[in-house]
Short mmCIF file of C-alpha atoms and ligand atoms in Angstrom, two decimals:
data_model
loop_
_atom_site.label_atom_id
_atom_site.label_comp_id
_atom_site.label_asym_id
_atom_site.label_seq_id
_atom_site.Cartn_x
_atom_site.Cartn_y
_atom_site.Cartn_z
CA MET A 694 -9.13 0.42 24.05
CA GLY A 695 -12.55 -0.52 25.47
CA ILE A 696 -14.27 -0.47 22.18
CA ILE A 697 -16.39 -3.38 21.18
CA PRO A 698 -15.71 -4.81 17.24
CA VAL A 699 -17.99 -6.06 15.65
CA SER A 700 -17.28 -7.80 12.27
CA VAL A 701 -18.99 -9.22 9.22
CA PHE A 702 -19.41 -12.44 7.85
CA SER A 703 -20.69 -14.02 4.35
CA ASP A 704 -22.35 -16.99 3.41
CA ALA A 705 -18.43 -18.63 3.10
CA ASP A 706 -17.13 -17.01 6.45
CA LYS A 707 -20.23 -18.26 8.59
CA ASN A 708 -17.51 -19.87 11.02
CA ALA A 709 -14.39 -17.98 9.93
CA TYR A 710 -12.42 -17.49 12.73
CA HIS A 711 -13.02 -13.46 12.74
CA THR A 712 -16.79 -14.35 12.75
CA ILE A 713 -16.22 -16.16 15.89
CA TRP A 714 -14.31 -14.59 17.56
CA THR A 715 -15.30 -10.94 17.44
CA ASP A 716 -17.71 -9.30 19.78
CA GLU A 717 -20.29 -9.39 17.05
CA SER A 718 -21.14 -10.65 13.73
CA VAL A 719 -22.98 -9.26 11.40
CA HIS A 720 -24.08 -11.63 7.94
CA ILE A 721 -23.95 -9.77 4.53
CA GLY A 722 -25.03 -12.52 2.27
CA GLY A 723 -23.45 -13.81 -0.08
CA SER A 724 -19.95 -15.56 -0.37
CA LYS A 725 -18.66 -14.29 -3.57
CA SER A 726 -17.35 -10.82 -2.42
CA SER A 727 -19.45 -9.10 -5.34
CA GLU A 728 -22.33 -10.38 -3.31
CA SER A 729 -21.19 -9.85 0.51
CA TYR A 730 -17.83 -7.94 1.12
CA LEU A 731 -18.22 -5.83 -1.94
CA ARG A 732 -21.29 -4.52 -1.42
CA MET A 733 -21.35 -0.91 0.65
CA GLU A 734 -24.73 -0.63 1.40
CA LYS A 735 -24.98 -4.07 3.01
CA ILE A 736 -21.78 -2.79 5.20
CA ILE A 737 -22.65 0.09 5.68
CA SER A 738 -26.67 -1.16 7.18
CA ALA A 739 -24.75 -3.40 9.72
CA ALA A 740 -23.04 -0.21 11.38
CA LYS A 741 -25.83 0.73 11.68
CA GLU A 742 -27.63 -2.29 12.38
CA ALA A 743 -25.13 -2.80 15.32
CA GLY A 744 -24.71 0.56 16.06
CA ALA A 745 -20.88 1.25 15.37
CA GLU A 746 -19.74 4.58 15.22
CA ALA A 747 -17.07 3.63 12.12
CA ILE A 748 -15.92 1.76 10.19
CA HIS A 749 -12.32 -0.10 9.70
CA PRO A 750 -12.02 -1.33 6.45
CA GLY A 751 -9.08 -3.12 6.44
CA TYR A 752 -6.61 -3.93 3.72
CA GLY A 753 -8.21 -5.22 0.08
CA PHE A 754 -12.30 -5.45 -0.81
CA LEU A 755 -13.00 -1.95 -0.20
CA SER A 756 -10.44 -0.51 1.82
CA GLU A 757 -9.33 1.83 -1.15
CA ASN A 758 -12.51 2.20 -2.85
CA ALA A 759 -13.55 6.30 -2.76
CA ASP A 760 -17.16 5.78 -3.97
CA PHE A 761 -16.91 3.76 -0.59
CA ILE A 762 -15.49 5.72 2.08
CA GLN A 763 -17.66 8.72 0.76
CA MET A 764 -20.91 6.75 1.31
CA VAL A 765 -19.62 5.96 5.14
CA GLU A 766 -19.11 9.89 5.08
CA GLU A 767 -22.60 10.68 3.95
CA SER A 768 -23.98 7.73 6.23
CA GLY A 769 -22.71 10.47 9.36
CA LEU A 770 -20.39 6.57 10.16
CA VAL A 771 -17.08 7.58 10.65
CA PHE A 772 -14.57 5.98 7.72
CA ILE A 773 -11.03 4.86 9.63
CA GLY A 774 -8.92 5.82 7.07
CA PRO A 775 -8.60 9.00 4.63
CA SER A 776 -10.82 11.19 3.07
CA SER A 777 -12.64 10.02 0.04
CA LYS A 778 -11.10 12.94 -1.51
CA SER A 779 -7.61 12.33 -1.33
CA VAL A 780 -8.03 8.28 -1.87
CA ARG A 781 -10.06 9.97 -5.27
CA MET A 782 -7.42 11.64 -6.33
CA MET A 783 -4.35 9.41 -5.66
CA GLY A 784 -6.57 7.06 -7.84
CA SER A 785 -5.41 8.52 -10.95
CA LYS A 786 -2.03 7.46 -10.99
CA THR A 787 -2.00 10.45 -14.21
CA ALA A 788 -3.26 13.26 -11.64
CA ALA A 789 -0.70 12.15 -8.75
CA ARG A 790 2.45 11.79 -11.05
CA GLU A 791 1.30 15.66 -11.83
CA LEU A 792 0.57 16.50 -7.98
CA MET A 793 3.68 15.01 -6.91
CA SER A 794 6.31 17.17 -9.27
CA LYS A 795 4.51 19.44 -8.53
CA SER A 796 5.70 19.27 -5.07
CA GLY A 797 8.72 18.01 -5.67
CA VAL A 798 8.79 14.25 -5.07
CA PRO A 799 10.96 12.16 -7.67
CA ILE A 800 8.57 10.70 -10.73
CA VAL A 801 10.03 8.47 -12.99
CA PRO A 802 10.25 10.31 -16.20
CA GLY A 803 7.92 10.00 -18.33
CA THR A 804 3.96 12.32 -19.32
CA LYS A 805 1.79 13.39 -16.94
CA LYS A 806 -1.24 13.07 -18.96
CA GLY A 807 -2.99 10.09 -20.51
CA ILE A 808 -1.64 9.52 -24.16
CA GLU A 809 -4.05 10.87 -26.84
CA SER A 810 -1.58 10.01 -30.12
CA VAL A 811 0.74 7.36 -31.75
CA GLU A 812 2.24 10.30 -32.72
CA GLU A 813 2.32 11.84 -29.81
CA ALA A 814 3.94 8.40 -27.42
CA LYS A 815 6.58 7.94 -30.49
CA ASN A 816 8.22 11.62 -29.75
CA GLU A 817 7.15 11.44 -26.18
CA ALA A 818 9.21 7.42 -25.71
CA LEU A 819 12.12 9.31 -28.27
CA LYS A 820 11.98 12.07 -25.61
CA ILE A 821 12.74 9.85 -22.44
CA GLY A 822 14.19 6.94 -24.38
CA TYR A 823 13.29 3.04 -24.84
CA PRO A 824 12.79 0.89 -22.91
CA ILE A 825 9.05 2.58 -21.79
CA LEU A 826 6.43 1.24 -19.84
CA PHE A 827 2.80 2.08 -20.57
CA LYS A 828 0.91 2.42 -17.42
CA ALA A 829 -2.98 2.16 -16.89
CA SER A 830 -4.08 6.07 -14.98
CA ALA A 831 -6.59 3.96 -13.69
CA GLY A 832 -4.28 0.54 -13.01
CA GLY A 833 -1.61 0.29 -10.06
CA GLY A 834 -0.23 -2.53 -7.72
CA GLY A 835 1.32 -4.60 -10.50
CA LYS A 836 -2.10 -4.67 -13.06
CA GLY A 837 -2.07 -2.73 -17.01
CA LEU A 838 1.77 -2.84 -16.84
CA LYS A 839 2.99 -2.93 -20.96
CA ARG A 840 6.55 -3.14 -21.77
CA VAL A 841 8.05 -1.23 -25.30
CA ASN A 842 10.94 -2.16 -26.44
CA ASN A 843 11.48 0.03 -29.61
CA GLU A 844 9.52 1.88 -32.19
CA ASP A 845 8.52 -0.31 -34.54
CA GLU A 846 6.73 -2.11 -31.57
CA LEU A 847 5.12 0.82 -29.89
CA ALA A 848 1.30 1.15 -31.96
CA ASP A 849 0.67 -2.24 -30.93
CA ILE A 850 1.07 -2.60 -27.91
CA LEU A 851 -0.29 1.48 -27.84
CA GLU A 852 -3.35 -0.21 -28.95
CA SER A 853 -3.25 -2.85 -26.47
CA ALA A 854 -2.72 -1.75 -23.81
CA LYS A 855 -5.31 0.90 -23.99
CA ARG A 856 -7.90 -1.93 -24.27
CA GLU A 857 -6.93 -3.80 -21.65
CA ALA A 858 -7.12 -0.81 -19.15
CA LYS A 859 -10.77 0.07 -20.54
CA ASN A 860 -11.58 -3.45 -19.87
CA ALA A 861 -9.96 -3.67 -16.45
CA PHE A 862 -10.42 -0.48 -15.19
CA GLY A 863 -13.42 1.38 -17.04
CA ASP A 864 -11.20 3.86 -17.82
CA ASP A 865 -8.57 3.72 -21.40
CA THR A 866 -5.84 6.15 -20.09
CA VAL A 867 -2.77 5.60 -20.31
CA TYR A 868 0.67 7.34 -19.74
CA ILE A 869 4.28 6.50 -20.47
CA GLU A 870 7.03 5.78 -18.16
CA LYS A 871 10.73 5.67 -18.43
CA LEU A 872 11.53 1.36 -17.10
CA ILE A 873 13.51 1.48 -14.65
CA GLU A 874 15.93 -1.69 -14.60
CA GLU A 875 16.59 -3.85 -11.73
CA PRO A 876 15.33 -1.37 -9.26
CA ARG A 877 14.16 -1.91 -5.19
CA HIS A 878 10.63 -1.64 -4.20
CA ILE A 879 10.89 0.66 -1.33
CA GLU A 880 7.62 2.15 0.72
CA VAL A 881 7.31 4.81 3.52
CA GLN A 882 4.86 4.71 6.13
CA VAL A 883 2.97 7.71 6.64
CA ILE A 884 0.38 8.90 8.61
CA SER A 885 -1.10 12.48 10.16
CA ASP A 886 -3.90 13.61 12.07
CA LYS A 887 -6.67 15.79 11.31
CA HIS A 888 -4.93 18.96 13.11
CA GLY A 889 -1.48 18.75 10.23
CA ASN A 890 0.52 16.90 12.59
CA TYR A 891 2.22 14.21 9.77
CA ALA A 892 5.23 11.30 9.91
CA HIS A 893 6.60 9.04 9.00
CA LEU A 894 7.63 5.23 10.06
CA PHE A 895 10.54 5.18 7.70
CA GLU A 896 10.64 2.85 4.86
CA ARG A 897 10.04 -1.43 4.28
CA GLU A 898 11.39 -2.91 2.10
CA CYS A 899 9.04 -4.75 0.25
CA SER A 900 11.62 -6.58 -2.97
CA VAL A 901 10.97 -10.28 -2.35
CA GLN A 902 7.65 -11.12 -4.27
CA ARG A 903 6.20 -13.25 -6.97
CA ARG A 904 4.18 -12.59 -9.46
CA HIS A 905 3.00 -8.65 -7.91
CA GLN A 906 2.36 -10.66 -4.97
CA LYS A 907 4.37 -9.86 -2.15
CA ILE A 908 5.83 -12.54 0.53
CA VAL A 909 8.36 -11.21 2.37
CA GLU A 910 8.87 -7.25 3.64
CA GLU A 911 11.71 -6.53 6.11
CA SER A 912 12.87 -2.76 7.61
CA PRO A 913 15.50 -1.63 8.16
CA SER A 914 15.81 -2.07 4.65
CA THR A 915 19.40 -2.96 4.32
CA PHE A 916 20.07 -0.48 1.06
CA ILE A 917 19.37 2.66 2.05
CA ASP A 918 21.61 4.80 3.51
CA GLN A 919 20.57 8.12 6.03
CA LYS A 920 21.52 10.10 3.71
CA THR A 921 19.10 8.21 0.96
CA ARG A 922 16.72 7.56 4.07
CA ALA A 923 15.94 10.76 5.12
CA ASN A 924 15.35 12.66 1.33
CA LEU A 925 13.20 8.96 1.11
CA THR A 926 11.30 9.75 4.01
CA SER A 927 11.02 13.95 3.52
CA ALA A 928 9.64 13.15 0.13
CA ALA A 929 6.78 10.70 1.39
CA VAL A 930 5.59 13.68 3.62
CA SER A 931 5.46 15.97 1.46
CA ALA A 932 3.42 13.66 -0.71
CA ALA A 933 1.22 12.85 1.75
CA LYS A 934 0.89 16.64 2.69
CA ALA A 935 0.21 16.98 -1.01
CA CYS A 936 -2.69 15.04 -0.91
CA GLY A 937 -4.18 16.24 2.45
CA TYR A 938 -3.86 13.45 3.58
CA VAL A 939 -4.75 12.21 7.29
CA ASN A 940 -4.66 8.83 8.68
CA ALA A 941 -2.29 6.44 7.74
CA GLY A 942 -0.68 5.79 4.44
CA THR A 943 2.27 4.08 2.58
CA ILE A 944 4.39 6.10 -0.71
CA GLU A 945 6.10 3.52 -3.39
CA PHE A 946 9.05 4.30 -4.46
CA LEU A 947 11.55 2.38 -6.90
CA VAL A 948 14.99 2.56 -6.31
CA ASP A 949 17.34 1.89 -8.66
CA LYS A 950 20.78 1.22 -8.23
CA ASN A 951 22.03 4.06 -7.77
CA LYS A 952 19.82 4.90 -4.88
CA ASN A 953 18.11 7.41 -7.08
CA PHE A 954 13.94 6.49 -5.71
CA TYR A 955 10.72 7.62 -7.88
CA PHE A 956 7.34 8.12 -6.42
CA LEU A 957 5.65 5.49 -7.99
CA GLU A 958 2.06 5.40 -5.79
CA MET A 959 0.03 5.92 -2.87
CA ASN A 960 -1.58 3.04 -0.49
CA THR A 961 -4.40 5.17 0.90
CA ARG A 962 -4.87 2.26 3.77
CA LEU A 963 -3.39 -0.01 6.40
CA GLN A 964 -0.69 -2.03 4.73
CA VAL A 965 -0.67 -6.60 4.55
CA GLU A 966 3.44 -5.65 5.89
CA HIS A 967 2.50 -2.99 9.04
CA PRO A 968 3.81 -5.19 11.30
CA VAL A 969 7.23 -4.79 10.36
CA THR A 970 6.59 -1.28 10.91
CA GLU A 971 5.33 -1.67 14.14
CA TRP A 972 8.13 -3.96 15.86
CA ILE A 973 10.60 -1.00 14.23
CA THR A 974 8.98 1.95 16.16
CA GLY A 975 6.85 0.25 18.79
CA ILE A 976 3.54 2.36 17.49
CA ASP A 977 0.97 0.60 16.97
CA LEU A 978 -0.26 2.16 13.42
CA VAL A 979 -4.12 0.56 14.59
CA LYS A 980 -4.81 2.04 17.93
CA GLU A 981 -3.05 5.28 16.32
CA GLN A 982 -5.72 4.85 12.45
CA ILE A 983 -8.83 4.67 15.24
CA ARG A 984 -7.64 7.38 17.66
CA ILE A 985 -7.05 9.78 14.65
CA ALA A 986 -10.22 8.72 13.15
CA ALA A 987 -11.75 10.05 16.62
CA GLY A 988 -10.58 13.49 16.29
CA GLU A 989 -6.81 13.11 18.35
CA LYS A 990 -3.88 13.91 18.28
CA LEU A 991 -0.99 11.32 16.36
CA SER A 992 0.36 9.77 19.89
CA PHE A 993 4.01 10.54 19.19
CA ALA A 994 6.32 13.20 17.70
CA GLN A 995 8.42 12.50 14.59
CA ASP A 996 12.07 13.56 16.97
CA GLU A 997 10.48 10.63 19.35
CA LEU A 998 10.49 8.09 16.73
CA LYS A 999 13.69 6.01 16.03
CA ILE A 1000 15.06 2.42 14.42
CA ASN A 1001 14.78 0.40 16.84
CA GLY A 1002 16.44 -3.36 15.71
CA HIS A 1003 15.27 -4.73 12.87
CA ALA A 1004 11.72 -6.63 11.85
CA ILE A 1005 10.85 -9.48 9.19
CA GLU A 1006 7.58 -10.11 8.49
CA CYS A 1007 6.47 -13.30 5.75
CA ARG A 1008 3.39 -13.83 4.77
CA ILE A 1009 1.78 -17.38 4.61
CA TYR A 1010 -0.41 -18.49 1.64
CA ALA A 1011 -2.04 -21.71 1.13
CA GLU A 1012 -0.72 -22.84 -2.23
CA ASP A 1013 1.06 -25.75 -3.47
CA PRO A 1014 4.86 -24.86 -4.27
CA ALA A 1015 4.77 -27.91 -6.40
CA ASN A 1016 2.49 -26.99 -8.91
CA ASN A 1017 2.56 -23.05 -10.25
CA PHE A 1018 1.59 -21.82 -6.93
CA LEU A 1019 -2.38 -22.69 -7.66
CA PRO A 1020 -4.71 -21.43 -4.43
CA SER A 1021 -4.95 -25.02 -2.39
CA THR A 1022 -8.49 -25.16 -0.57
CA GLY A 1023 -9.64 -27.94 2.50
CA VAL A 1024 -10.08 -27.81 5.36
CA ILE A 1025 -6.75 -26.59 8.59
CA ASN A 1026 -6.74 -30.71 9.85
CA TYR A 1027 -3.69 -29.59 12.63
CA HIS A 1028 -2.42 -26.19 13.01
CA LYS A 1029 0.67 -24.87 15.83
CA MET A 1030 2.07 -21.64 15.00
CA PRO A 1031 5.92 -20.86 16.51
CA GLN A 1032 5.82 -18.61 19.87
CA GLY A 1033 8.60 -17.17 21.67
CA PRO A 1034 10.00 -13.62 22.34
CA GLY A 1035 10.23 -11.28 19.30
CA ILE A 1036 8.07 -13.34 17.13
CA ARG A 1037 4.81 -13.04 16.06
CA VAL A 1038 1.38 -14.62 14.37
CA ASP A 1039 -1.20 -12.84 12.47
CA GLU A 1040 -3.66 -15.32 10.99
CA GLY A 1041 -6.84 -16.19 10.73
CA ILE A 1042 -6.94 -19.83 10.87
CA ASP A 1043 -6.82 -22.82 13.50
CA THR A 1044 -7.43 -25.77 13.56
CA GLY A 1045 -10.57 -26.91 11.65
CA SER A 1046 -11.15 -23.71 9.73
CA ASN A 1047 -12.12 -24.21 5.39
CA VAL A 1048 -9.81 -22.36 3.18
CA SER A 1049 -12.06 -22.00 0.18
CA VAL A 1050 -11.65 -20.91 -2.90
CA TYR A 1051 -13.08 -17.39 -2.62
CA TYR A 1052 -11.31 -15.14 -0.76
CA ASP A 1053 -7.31 -14.18 -1.32
CA PRO A 1054 -4.93 -17.45 -0.30
CA MET A 1055 -3.12 -15.37 2.14
CA LEU A 1056 -4.12 -17.44 5.46
CA SER A 1057 -0.85 -15.53 7.99
CA LYS A 1058 1.60 -13.15 8.78
CA LEU A 1059 4.78 -14.08 11.04
CA SER A 1060 6.99 -11.17 11.68
CA CYS A 1061 9.82 -11.43 13.99
CA TRP A 1062 12.40 -8.69 15.67
CA SER A 1063 15.69 -9.06 16.76
CA ARG A 1064 18.00 -6.84 17.76
CA ASN A 1065 19.75 -7.77 13.78
CA ARG A 1066 19.03 -8.70 10.17
CA GLU A 1067 21.02 -11.77 10.98
CA GLY A 1068 19.82 -12.29 14.11
CA SER A 1069 15.57 -11.78 12.65
CA ILE A 1070 16.51 -13.61 9.30
CA ALA A 1071 17.88 -16.87 12.12
CA LYS A 1072 14.44 -16.49 14.53
CA ILE A 1073 12.19 -16.23 11.71
CA ARG A 1074 13.65 -18.88 9.71
CA THR A 1075 12.87 -21.35 13.46
CA ALA A 1076 9.97 -20.25 13.15
CA LEU A 1077 8.61 -21.15 9.75
CA GLN A 1078 10.40 -24.44 10.69
CA ASN A 1079 7.95 -24.93 13.65
CA TYR A 1080 4.41 -23.74 11.86
CA ILE A 1081 2.57 -26.22 11.66
CA ILE A 1082 -0.44 -26.22 8.91
CA SER A 1083 -1.97 -29.27 7.16
CA GLY A 1084 -4.30 -30.01 5.10
CA VAL A 1085 -3.92 -27.06 2.56
CA ARG A 1086 -0.41 -27.44 0.89
CA THR A 1087 1.71 -23.96 2.36
CA ASN A 1088 4.38 -21.41 0.87
CA ILE A 1089 6.23 -22.18 3.95
CA SER A 1090 9.23 -24.04 1.67
CA LEU A 1091 9.52 -21.47 -0.65
CA LEU A 1092 9.13 -18.32 1.86
CA ILE A 1093 12.14 -20.83 3.55
CA TRP A 1094 14.37 -20.84 0.20
CA VAL A 1095 14.34 -17.36 0.06
CA LEU A 1096 15.36 -16.67 3.64
CA ASN A 1097 18.63 -19.33 3.23
CA HIS A 1098 19.31 -17.83 -0.19
CA SER A 1099 22.73 -15.67 -0.33
CA ALA A 1100 21.69 -13.17 -2.29
CA PHE A 1101 18.00 -12.42 0.48
CA ASN A 1102 21.46 -12.61 2.78
CA SER A 1103 23.56 -10.59 1.42
CA GLY A 1104 20.96 -7.49 0.78
CA MET A 1105 21.75 -7.49 -2.73
CA TYR A 1106 18.23 -8.96 -4.13
CA ASP A 1107 15.75 -6.10 -5.76
CA ILE A 1108 12.16 -6.79 -7.49
CA ASN A 1109 13.55 -9.90 -9.69
CA PHE A 1110 14.93 -12.20 -6.82
CA ILE A 1111 12.78 -15.02 -6.97
CA GLU A 1112 11.58 -15.21 -10.79
CA LYS A 1113 16.04 -14.82 -11.23
CA GLU A 1114 16.50 -17.40 -8.81
CA TYR A 1115 13.87 -19.65 -8.28
CA LEU A 1116 13.70 -21.21 -11.38
CA LYS A 1117 17.38 -22.67 -10.69
CA TYR A 1118 16.01 -24.24 -7.54
CA SER A 1119 12.80 -26.01 -8.06
CA LEU A 1120 10.98 -27.71 -5.19
CA THR A 1121 8.98 -29.91 -7.60
CA GLU A 1122 10.58 -32.83 -6.65
CA GLU A 1123 10.77 -33.42 -3.21
CA THR A 1124 6.69 -31.93 -2.73
CA SER A 1125 5.54 -33.84 -5.64
CA GLN A 1126 7.18 -37.13 -3.90
CA PRO A 1127 6.38 -37.33 0.37
CA GLY A 1128 7.25 -40.50 1.04
CA GLU A 1129 6.65 -42.58 4.57
CA ILE A 1130 7.51 -40.23 6.57
CA HIS A 1131 4.58 -37.83 5.82
CA LYS A 1132 1.86 -40.76 6.93
CA ILE A 1133 3.78 -41.76 10.05
CA ILE A 1134 3.17 -37.02 11.24
CA ALA A 1135 0.12 -36.67 9.09
CA ALA A 1136 -1.21 -39.42 12.11
CA LEU A 1137 0.16 -37.68 14.29
CA SER A 1138 -1.04 -34.28 13.45
CA ARG A 1139 -4.43 -36.35 13.52
CA GLU A 1140 -3.83 -37.95 17.17
CA ALA A 1141 -3.16 -34.56 18.65
CA ALA A 1142 -5.57 -32.79 16.44
CA LYS A 1143 -8.27 -35.65 17.05
CA LEU A 1144 -10.06 -35.18 13.31
CA PRO A 1145 -10.94 -36.81 10.88
CA ILE A 1146 -8.64 -37.22 7.71
CA ASN A 1147 -9.70 -34.61 5.88
CA GLY A 1148 -9.63 -34.23 1.78
CA LYS A 1149 -6.48 -33.72 0.94
CA ASN A 1150 -5.40 -37.98 1.33
CA GLY A 1151 -4.77 -36.50 4.60
CA LYS A 1152 -1.02 -36.00 4.12
CA ILE A 1153 0.92 -33.35 5.31
CA GLN A 1154 1.39 -31.69 3.03
CA ASN A 1155 4.92 -29.25 3.90
CA GLU A 1156 7.93 -30.98 3.52
CA TRP A 1157 9.49 -28.74 5.68
CA GLU A 1158 7.74 -30.46 8.62
CA LEU A 1159 9.72 -33.39 8.20
CA LEU A 1160 12.73 -31.78 9.52
CA LYS A 1161 10.87 -31.42 13.28
CA TYR A 1162 10.65 -34.97 13.66
CA ASP A 1163 13.78 -36.02 11.92
C1 MV4 B 2623 7.38 0.29 -12.76
C2 MV4 B 2623 8.75 -1.35 -12.61
C3 MV4 B 2623 9.52 -0.18 -13.51
N1 MV4 B 2623 9.96 0.59 -14.21
N2 MV4 B 2623 7.79 1.48 -13.34
C4 MV4 B 2623 4.78 -3.10 -11.06
C5 MV4 B 2623 3.44 -2.82 -9.63
C6 MV4 B 2623 3.22 -1.12 -10.02
N3 MV4 B 2623 2.86 -0.86 -8.61
C7 MV4 B 2623 3.87 -0.94 -10.73
N4 MV4 B 2623 5.38 -1.56 -11.24
C8 MV4 B 2623 6.17 -1.90 -11.84
N5 MV4 B 2623 6.64 -0.30 -12.04
C9 MV4 B 2623 8.62 1.45 -13.96
N6 MV4 B 2623 9.15 2.61 -14.53
C10 MV4 B 2623 8.97 -2.04 -12.63
C11 MV4 B 2623 7.54 -2.74 -11.63
C12 MV4 B 2623 7.61 -4.55 -11.37
C13 MV4 B 2623 7.61 -3.20 -9.60
C14 MV4 B 2623 7.74 -2.92 -8.84
C15 MV4 B 2623 7.22 -3.02 -7.89
C16 MV4 B 2623 7.60 -4.27 -6.83
C17 MV4 B 2623 7.32 -5.64 -7.99
C18 MV4 B 2623 7.53 -4.89 -9.31
C19 MV4 B 2623 7.04 -5.89 -10.46
C20 MV4 B 2623 7.43 -5.70 -11.83
C21 MV4 B 2623 6.98 -4.48 -11.83
#
């Protein structure tokens, strides 16, 4: 686009990929995110100092912080994203439910206001039917959920739900939703400009997750037929219109066994999994975001879009599958990314990179496109087998396990897939007994990387790497 990007960096990111490879980078403080990436005023002064016109918040950190967005708006800079007003509105889950139900978007049966008393909660729960969930109005993304199975346990759980909501979000408002059993998590990408044009870019299936952390996403979803897709996407566009949304956003839905769908929440940012949507639509979402922020119109009309082929994304985390998926830190002593037609790697590491304890353990996003789902699965599995990240443990073995699983291949899975199936198949034994071959591979890797042995015993830490050398 001819735009010169400037990044910001913390102490820990002095030699990080983004710090080195952006045209310019401004230091904003200490390693802890509370001393740098979460410091609103430092980011705004960095932008001014660099002579930037606009701020792209990425995902995480301040990307959905309405106060930050308002500060950007008031500073005269442009925020590449929605208005603080839309973000604030969608930040309150009760307000969002109220707005959605007024706009004809289906919501999960439950209350649209905070619960005031145990009596009220019991009455509502009786109307809805057990089991129910208490959810924090200021919560979201898996935080502040409490299941209630029957009336006897309701009072105690309400009290703890309120207490935890107060502690986590500074707001003790909780509301009730009926628990949807074995649902799928399906979201719709929406986008709109400042001229009132709205579009959706179809759905993403995000049910493959562990402890609210998504690991595999795909588009289209095998579960969504044409009629459901038409209803789901039109509900998503209504949701975006209802809050006067501008720029890229995502409407999350729960979809039950009978394909009933319910609005869950809106993510008022670009999401990690946006590449799968870019693959199947051919639209560059970040480019579109920047154009929109600059006041331009959407570069396409809804009827120009169609789902082309099938895309899958795998998130690669520095986590140890043999040790309860605890974050794994260290220096990457060897790194080689897969490549080929229809393969994309979005990553922020290289040989020599330090993976610290300070930030999210996501190292890379591998995504693939093929004409159909079968081809896409085959391609991304091969790509994972040809992805070498040595020096820290990664979840690559778990990802390959998912791609080989019959439930994943048949498309018949829900949000409980990993928890249910992974217990039956633990990788602990394999990964904790590396054997001789690891030493040989490690030596080869070090040779190739011309780097000293790192602090993690110099072992290749991913047993799938063995497959390539066997
Ligand atoms: C639910 C639900 C079942 N019924 N709401 C978790 C994340 C947060 N955004 C909402 N979540 C859920 N809400 C009702 N009424 C199940 C979940 C849920 C979930 C949703 C999406 C993806 C993964 C999940 C894992 C556990 C629970």
